[in-house]
Amino acid sequence: MEHSNPILMGNSSPQKFITIGEVMLRLTPPNYEKIRMTSTFEASYGGSEANIALALANLGVDSTFFSVVPNNSLGKSAIRWLRCNDVHCTPMILSTKEETPSHRLGTYYLETGYGIRPSKVIYDRMHSALTEYDLTKVDLEELFDGFDWLHLSGITPALNKNCADFILRCLRTAKEKGLTVSFDGNFRSTLWSWEDARDYCTQCLPYVDVLFGIEPYHLWKDEENHAKGDWKDGVPLQPSYEQQDEIFQHFIDRYPNLKCIARHVRYAHSGSENSLKAFLWYEGHTFESKLFTFNILDRVGGGDAFASGLIYAMMHDYKPMDMVNFAVASSAIKHTIHGDANITDDVESIRNLMNMNYDIKR
């Protein structure tokens, strides 16, 4: 009997997706408690790239995740979490103590905000298995064989030089093999400085097809004289359509390899209520989504849900306005789900929200 994944049956997109990053243990005090008050933690797993692989797998995309985890119960449990959500983990490496002496799975603590109190994250991921493993041993030609789409982020290279060199090698190899490459800068101030992030992520741009966010990248007005400033200087966090369109055009002028640029804009009314909309540059035009307002159950992973929503929409040849609205609706739904990932296996529920249809489905 031939075995197959029933979730992928009838999948209208034959594209095979792979992403690379660090999967982490997430520890969260229950009931919006602060870390200094709690005596218990809820355990789950997450990480930006893993979240995207999981979200796409739940929507029926053939999705694979690559990482290095320690060969112990924590590492195996993280893999089980991915596999039980239909993510292929065949290429993942379970490292030995000789390969990764600290033998650690990265961990982070999330203190969930409420009302006027914002959420807070504390990382505990130094010397994790991914950072200690000799990534030069990974055969990228073999790893990427048979895949159509690679997604990477600026979080993994922020971990250490070993990871930074590996991600650049991934970008170059993927481009040589003709994969569609998406990249999310995903700046994390607790991992590296703003300038280091800009310097590194700007190196990635020539290899990228689909870009999420407009930072952290240098977009100098004059490459020979940086004193003239960056085109993004002075642009507000909540830009007008005209301001965003101008920035997109400067990116395209500098990097004509970019086929799509998308960024979401957040309006934080409180720690518990936000609004989201997004801008998308695609096929020579800038599109602006609807504005979605919602209450927040769990904000972490909202950006990853936006990215996975757009990737899904692009794979399924949505029209540009539907692409950007589907991506924002995906993010909005994620804010109503506990945990890092958008565990939504019903495309129609996202499309209904995209069309602002809130009726009960019977």
Short mmCIF file of C-alpha atoms in Angstrom, two decimals:
data_model
loop_
_atom_site.label_atom_id
_atom_site.label_comp_id
_atom_site.label_asym_id
_atom_site.label_seq_id
_atom_site.Cartn_x
_atom_site.Cartn_y
_atom_site.Cartn_z
CA MET A 1 0.00 0.00 0.00
CA GLU A 2 1.36 3.41 -0.98
CA HIS A 3 1.37 5.88 1.89
CA SER A 4 0.49 9.54 1.34
CA ASN A 5 -0.58 12.56 3.33
CA PRO A 6 -4.39 12.90 2.92
CA ILE A 7 -4.19 16.63 3.72
CA LEU A 8 -2.20 17.15 0.52
CA MET A 9 -4.71 15.28 -1.64
CA GLY A 10 -6.34 17.67 -4.07
CA ASN A 11 -3.77 20.37 -3.30
CA SER A 12 -4.09 22.80 -6.19
CA SER A 13 -0.51 24.02 -5.70
CA PRO A 14 2.13 21.40 -6.55
CA GLN A 15 4.94 23.62 -5.24
CA LYS A 16 7.18 22.21 -2.52
CA PHE A 17 8.16 24.61 0.25
CA ILE A 18 11.16 24.51 2.62
CA THR A 19 12.27 26.86 5.35
CA ILE A 20 15.26 26.94 7.70
CA GLY A 21 15.57 28.31 11.22
CA GLU A 22 15.55 27.52 14.92
CA VAL A 23 12.65 25.83 16.65
CA MET A 24 12.45 26.77 20.33
CA LEU A 25 10.74 25.75 23.53
CA ARG A 26 8.30 28.48 24.57
CA LEU A 27 7.44 28.91 28.27
CA THR A 28 4.49 31.16 29.14
CA PRO A 29 2.95 32.02 32.54
CA PRO A 30 -0.78 31.20 32.45
CA ASN A 31 -3.63 33.68 32.72
CA TYR A 32 -1.60 36.75 31.68
CA GLU A 33 0.59 36.46 34.81
CA LYS A 34 3.96 38.18 35.00
CA ILE A 35 7.07 36.00 35.12
CA ARG A 36 8.01 37.23 38.60
CA MET A 37 4.57 36.22 39.90
CA THR A 38 4.06 32.79 38.35
CA SER A 39 4.83 29.37 39.79
CA THR A 40 3.94 27.47 36.61
CA PHE A 41 4.66 27.78 32.90
CA GLU A 42 2.74 26.50 29.88
CA ALA A 43 5.12 24.76 27.48
CA SER A 44 4.82 24.85 23.71
CA TYR A 45 7.16 25.22 20.73
CA GLY A 46 7.72 27.97 18.21
CA GLY A 47 10.11 30.03 16.12
CA SER A 48 9.47 32.24 13.11
CA GLU A 49 10.42 29.89 10.30
CA ALA A 50 8.87 26.87 12.03
CA ASN A 51 5.64 28.85 12.43
CA ILE A 52 5.50 29.50 8.70
CA ALA A 53 6.19 25.87 7.79
CA LEU A 54 3.44 24.77 10.17
CA ALA A 55 0.90 27.32 8.95
CA LEU A 56 1.43 26.37 5.31
CA ALA A 57 1.26 22.65 6.09
CA ASN A 58 -2.08 23.17 7.84
CA LEU A 59 -3.37 24.90 4.70
CA GLY A 60 -2.33 21.91 2.59
CA VAL A 61 1.02 23.06 1.21
CA ASP A 62 3.78 20.44 0.97
CA SER A 63 5.98 22.01 3.65
CA THR A 64 9.41 21.01 5.02
CA PHE A 65 11.45 22.43 7.90
CA PHE A 66 15.20 22.15 8.44
CA SER A 67 16.98 22.78 11.72
CA VAL A 68 19.36 21.21 14.22
CA VAL A 69 18.03 20.09 17.60
CA PRO A 70 19.69 18.10 20.38
CA ASN A 71 19.13 14.36 20.38
CA ASN A 72 17.19 14.36 23.63
CA SER A 73 13.56 14.47 24.71
CA LEU A 74 13.22 18.23 24.11
CA GLY A 75 14.60 18.04 20.58
CA LYS A 76 12.47 15.02 19.72
CA SER A 77 9.37 16.67 21.18
CA ALA A 78 9.90 19.75 19.01
CA ILE A 79 10.09 17.52 15.94
CA ARG A 80 6.91 15.71 17.00
CA TRP A 81 5.13 19.07 17.29
CA LEU A 82 6.06 19.87 13.70
CA ARG A 83 5.26 16.41 12.38
CA CYS A 84 1.85 16.27 14.06
CA ASN A 85 1.02 19.40 12.05
CA ASP A 86 2.03 17.69 8.79
CA VAL A 87 5.41 19.40 8.41
CA HIS A 88 8.04 17.16 6.81
CA CYS A 89 11.09 16.93 9.11
CA THR A 90 13.16 14.34 7.23
CA PRO A 91 16.21 16.62 6.74
CA MET A 92 16.33 17.75 10.38
CA ILE A 93 19.46 16.88 12.33
CA LEU A 94 19.36 15.35 15.81
CA SER A 95 22.81 16.31 17.04
CA THR A 96 25.05 14.43 19.45
CA LYS A 97 26.86 15.96 22.43
CA GLU A 98 30.08 15.73 20.44
CA GLU A 99 28.57 17.80 17.61
CA THR A 100 26.85 20.35 19.90
CA PRO A 101 28.59 20.29 23.31
CA SER A 102 26.00 22.40 25.14
CA HIS A 103 23.31 20.07 23.77
CA ARG A 104 20.57 22.69 24.15
CA LEU A 105 17.25 23.47 22.53
CA GLY A 106 16.78 27.25 22.37
CA THR A 107 14.18 28.57 24.81
CA TYR A 108 12.20 31.73 25.20
CA TYR A 109 9.88 33.06 27.89
CA LEU A 110 6.78 35.00 26.90
CA GLU A 111 5.06 37.30 29.38
CA THR A 112 1.71 37.92 27.69
CA GLY A 113 0.50 41.51 27.91
CA TYR A 114 -2.99 42.61 28.80
CA GLY A 115 -4.72 45.95 28.29
CA ILE A 116 -2.16 48.74 28.69
CA ARG A 117 0.61 46.28 29.68
CA PRO A 118 2.59 45.06 26.63
CA SER A 119 3.94 41.56 26.15
CA LYS A 120 7.60 40.85 26.91
CA VAL A 121 10.00 38.20 25.59
CA ILE A 122 13.15 36.89 27.28
CA TYR A 123 15.44 34.74 25.11
CA ASP A 124 17.56 31.88 26.45
CA ARG A 125 19.05 30.55 23.24
CA MET A 126 22.83 31.04 23.43
CA HIS A 127 24.81 27.87 22.61
CA SER A 128 21.75 26.14 21.19
CA ALA A 129 22.26 23.10 18.97
CA LEU A 130 21.72 25.10 15.77
CA THR A 131 24.38 27.65 16.70
CA GLU A 132 26.98 25.06 17.76
CA TYR A 133 26.56 22.58 14.92
CA ASP A 134 29.11 22.83 12.08
CA LEU A 135 26.69 24.02 9.39
CA THR A 136 29.39 23.86 6.69
CA LYS A 137 28.74 20.10 6.70
CA VAL A 138 25.19 20.59 5.37
CA ASP A 139 24.98 19.72 1.66
CA LEU A 140 22.67 22.47 0.37
CA GLU A 141 22.56 21.09 -3.17
CA GLU A 142 21.03 17.92 -1.74
CA LEU A 143 18.89 19.75 0.84
CA PHE A 144 17.20 21.97 -1.77
CA ASP A 145 16.82 19.30 -4.42
CA GLY A 146 13.18 19.02 -5.54
CA PHE A 147 11.97 22.17 -3.77
CA ASP A 148 10.39 25.21 -5.42
CA TRP A 149 10.28 27.80 -2.62
CA LEU A 150 12.73 28.69 0.20
CA HIS A 151 11.86 31.02 3.06
CA LEU A 152 14.46 32.56 5.38
CA SER A 153 14.51 35.31 8.00
CA GLY A 154 16.92 37.72 9.66
CA ILE A 155 16.52 35.98 13.03
CA THR A 156 18.72 32.96 12.31
CA PRO A 157 21.77 34.94 11.11
CA ALA A 158 21.49 37.11 14.24
CA LEU A 159 22.33 34.11 16.42
CA ASN A 160 26.05 33.88 15.55
CA LYS A 161 28.54 33.96 12.66
CA ASN A 162 28.10 30.25 12.02
CA CYS A 163 24.41 30.79 11.29
CA ALA A 164 24.97 34.06 9.41
CA ASP A 165 27.42 32.42 7.01
CA PHE A 166 25.05 29.47 6.55
CA ILE A 167 22.05 31.65 5.63
CA LEU A 168 24.05 33.54 3.00
CA ARG A 169 25.17 30.21 1.57
CA CYS A 170 21.53 29.08 1.51
CA LEU A 171 20.51 32.21 -0.39
CA ARG A 172 23.23 31.79 -3.01
CA THR A 173 22.57 28.09 -3.51
CA ALA A 174 18.81 28.56 -3.75
CA LYS A 175 19.25 31.29 -6.35
CA GLU A 176 21.60 29.07 -8.39
CA LYS A 177 19.04 26.24 -8.27
CA GLY A 178 16.18 28.52 -9.36
CA LEU A 179 14.06 28.40 -6.19
CA THR A 180 11.72 31.27 -5.37
CA VAL A 181 13.25 32.90 -2.29
CA SER A 182 11.30 34.86 0.31
CA PHE A 183 12.98 36.74 3.15
CA ASP A 184 11.72 38.51 6.27
CA GLY A 185 14.21 40.81 8.03
CA ASN A 186 12.46 40.23 11.39
CA PHE A 187 14.72 42.49 13.47
CA ARG A 188 15.27 41.31 17.06
CA SER A 189 16.95 43.99 19.18
CA THR A 190 17.93 41.47 21.87
CA LEU A 191 20.00 39.47 19.34
CA TRP A 192 21.97 42.14 17.45
CA SER A 193 22.25 45.87 16.84
CA TRP A 194 20.21 47.83 14.31
CA GLU A 195 23.29 48.64 12.22
CA ASP A 196 24.58 45.05 12.25
CA ALA A 197 21.15 43.87 11.16
CA ARG A 198 20.98 46.43 8.35
CA ASP A 199 24.50 45.63 7.16
CA TYR A 200 23.80 41.89 7.00
CA CYS A 201 20.24 41.90 5.66
CA THR A 202 21.18 44.32 2.88
CA GLN A 203 23.64 41.66 1.63
CA CYS A 204 20.68 39.28 1.26
CA LEU A 205 18.56 41.50 -1.00
CA PRO A 206 20.14 40.56 -4.38
CA TYR A 207 19.05 36.93 -3.82
CA VAL A 208 15.46 37.63 -2.77
CA ASP A 209 12.30 37.37 -4.88
CA VAL A 210 9.65 38.07 -2.22
CA LEU A 211 10.54 40.55 0.53
CA PHE A 212 8.61 40.96 3.78
CA GLY A 213 9.04 44.31 5.50
CA ILE A 214 11.17 47.31 4.56
CA GLU A 215 13.59 47.04 7.48
CA PRO A 216 16.33 46.36 8.50
CA TYR A 217 17.98 47.31 5.18
CA HIS A 218 20.14 50.14 3.89
CA LEU A 219 18.49 51.99 1.03
CA TRP A 220 20.96 54.83 0.57
CA LYS A 221 20.03 57.85 -1.49
CA ASP A 222 23.64 57.87 -2.71
CA GLU A 223 25.75 54.71 -2.41
CA GLU A 224 28.91 56.82 -2.61
CA ASN A 225 27.85 59.35 0.00
CA HIS A 226 25.85 57.87 2.89
CA ALA A 227 25.67 61.29 4.53
CA LYS A 228 22.78 62.04 2.16
CA GLY A 229 20.73 59.55 4.16
CA ASP A 230 18.42 56.60 3.57
CA TRP A 231 15.24 56.84 1.48
CA LYS A 232 13.34 55.46 4.48
CA ASP A 233 14.50 58.22 6.83
CA GLY A 234 11.55 60.11 8.24
CA VAL A 235 8.91 57.72 6.90
CA PRO A 236 6.43 57.06 9.75
CA LEU A 237 5.66 53.58 11.09
CA GLN A 238 2.13 54.07 9.76
CA PRO A 239 2.77 55.57 6.32
CA SER A 240 0.30 56.88 3.80
CA TYR A 241 -0.24 55.02 0.54
CA GLU A 242 1.88 57.60 -1.31
CA GLN A 243 4.77 57.32 1.18
CA GLN A 244 4.77 53.52 1.02
CA ASP A 245 4.52 53.46 -2.76
CA GLU A 246 7.56 55.72 -3.03
CA ILE A 247 9.64 53.48 -0.73
CA PHE A 248 8.63 50.36 -2.65
CA GLN A 249 9.71 52.01 -5.88
CA HIS A 250 13.14 52.86 -4.49
CA PHE A 251 13.60 49.20 -3.49
CA ILE A 252 12.64 48.04 -6.98
CA ASP A 253 14.92 50.59 -8.63
CA ARG A 254 17.85 49.34 -6.55
CA TYR A 255 16.96 45.64 -6.60
CA PRO A 256 15.08 44.77 -9.81
CA ASN A 257 15.26 41.08 -8.82
CA LEU A 258 12.44 41.73 -6.31
CA LYS A 259 9.15 40.42 -7.67
CA CYS A 260 7.03 41.27 -4.63
CA ILE A 261 7.36 43.41 -1.47
CA ALA A 262 4.85 43.27 1.37
CA ARG A 263 4.68 44.85 4.78
CA HIS A 264 1.95 44.99 7.40
CA VAL A 265 1.20 48.06 9.49
CA ARG A 266 0.03 47.73 13.09
CA TYR A 267 -2.10 50.17 15.06
CA ALA A 268 -1.87 49.29 18.78
CA HIS A 269 -4.93 50.69 20.54
CA SER A 270 -3.92 48.75 23.69
CA GLY A 271 -2.09 45.55 24.59
CA SER A 272 -5.38 43.71 23.96
CA GLU A 273 -6.78 45.45 20.86
CA ASN A 274 -4.94 46.14 17.62
CA SER A 275 -5.70 46.95 14.01
CA LEU A 276 -3.74 45.68 11.00
CA LYS A 277 -3.51 46.54 7.36
CA ALA A 278 -0.84 45.92 4.74
CA PHE A 279 0.77 47.27 1.60
CA LEU A 280 1.86 45.09 -1.30
CA TRP A 281 3.97 45.89 -4.34
CA TYR A 282 3.36 43.40 -7.12
CA GLU A 283 3.61 43.54 -10.92
CA GLY A 284 4.40 47.24 -10.98
CA HIS A 285 1.64 48.45 -8.65
CA THR A 286 1.17 49.11 -4.93
CA PHE A 287 -1.96 47.72 -3.27
CA GLU A 288 -3.43 48.61 0.13
CA SER A 289 -5.47 46.09 2.12
CA LYS A 290 -8.57 46.54 4.23
CA LEU A 291 -8.11 47.52 7.88
CA PHE A 292 -8.81 44.68 10.33
CA THR A 293 -9.49 45.45 14.02
CA PHE A 294 -9.54 42.64 16.61
CA ASN A 295 -8.98 41.64 20.22
CA ILE A 296 -5.77 39.77 20.98
CA LEU A 297 -5.50 36.38 22.61
CA ASP A 298 -1.85 35.78 21.60
CA ARG A 299 0.10 38.26 19.48
CA VAL A 300 3.29 36.22 18.97
CA GLY A 301 3.55 34.86 15.42
CA GLY A 302 1.28 37.46 13.84
CA GLY A 303 3.97 38.50 11.37
CA ASP A 304 4.70 34.87 10.50
CA ALA A 305 0.99 34.29 9.83
CA PHE A 306 1.02 37.31 7.51
CA ALA A 307 4.01 35.88 5.64
CA SER A 308 2.52 32.39 5.37
CA GLY A 309 -0.78 33.84 4.18
CA LEU A 310 0.91 35.78 1.40
CA ILE A 311 3.05 32.81 0.36
CA TYR A 312 -0.08 30.62 0.19
CA ALA A 313 -1.94 33.25 -1.85
CA MET A 314 0.97 33.64 -4.27
CA MET A 315 1.29 29.87 -4.70
CA HIS A 316 -2.41 29.70 -5.55
CA ASP A 317 -2.34 32.63 -8.01
CA TYR A 318 -4.67 34.95 -6.11
CA LYS A 319 -5.28 38.40 -7.56
CA PRO A 320 -3.08 41.07 -5.91
CA MET A 321 -5.85 42.61 -3.76
CA ASP A 322 -6.92 39.14 -2.63
CA MET A 323 -3.28 38.28 -1.88
CA VAL A 324 -2.77 41.20 0.49
CA ASN A 325 -6.18 40.85 2.15
CA PHE A 326 -5.72 37.10 2.63
CA ALA A 327 -2.31 37.74 4.25
CA VAL A 328 -3.72 40.30 6.71
CA ALA A 329 -6.72 38.08 7.48
CA SER A 330 -4.32 35.20 8.22
CA SER A 331 -2.47 37.41 10.69
CA ALA A 332 -5.70 38.62 12.31
CA ILE A 333 -6.88 35.04 12.85
CA LYS A 334 -3.53 34.08 14.38
CA HIS A 335 -4.06 36.73 17.09
CA THR A 336 -7.04 34.65 18.27
CA ILE A 337 -5.02 31.41 18.65
CA HIS A 338 -2.81 30.40 21.58
CA GLY A 339 0.78 29.51 20.73
CA ASP A 340 3.26 30.68 18.12
CA ALA A 341 1.71 29.26 14.98
CA ASN A 342 -1.41 29.87 12.93
CA ILE A 343 -2.99 26.44 13.26
CA THR A 344 -5.80 27.10 10.79
CA ASP A 345 -6.61 24.26 8.42
CA ASP A 346 -9.66 25.88 6.85
CA VAL A 347 -8.82 28.22 3.98
CA GLU A 348 -12.45 29.32 3.76
CA SER A 349 -12.36 30.70 7.31
CA ILE A 350 -9.53 33.03 6.27
CA ARG A 351 -11.30 33.96 3.05
CA ASN A 352 -14.50 34.73 4.99
CA LEU A 353 -12.58 37.05 7.30
CA MET A 354 -10.84 38.53 4.26
CA ASN A 355 -14.31 39.42 2.98
CA MET A 356 -15.32 40.53 6.50
CA ASN A 357 -17.97 37.83 6.79
CA TYR A 358 -18.31 36.91 10.47
CA ASP A 359 -21.41 34.67 10.29
CA ILE A 360 -21.39 31.28 11.99
CA LYS A 361 -20.66 28.54 9.47
CA ARG A 362 -23.07 25.58 9.85
#
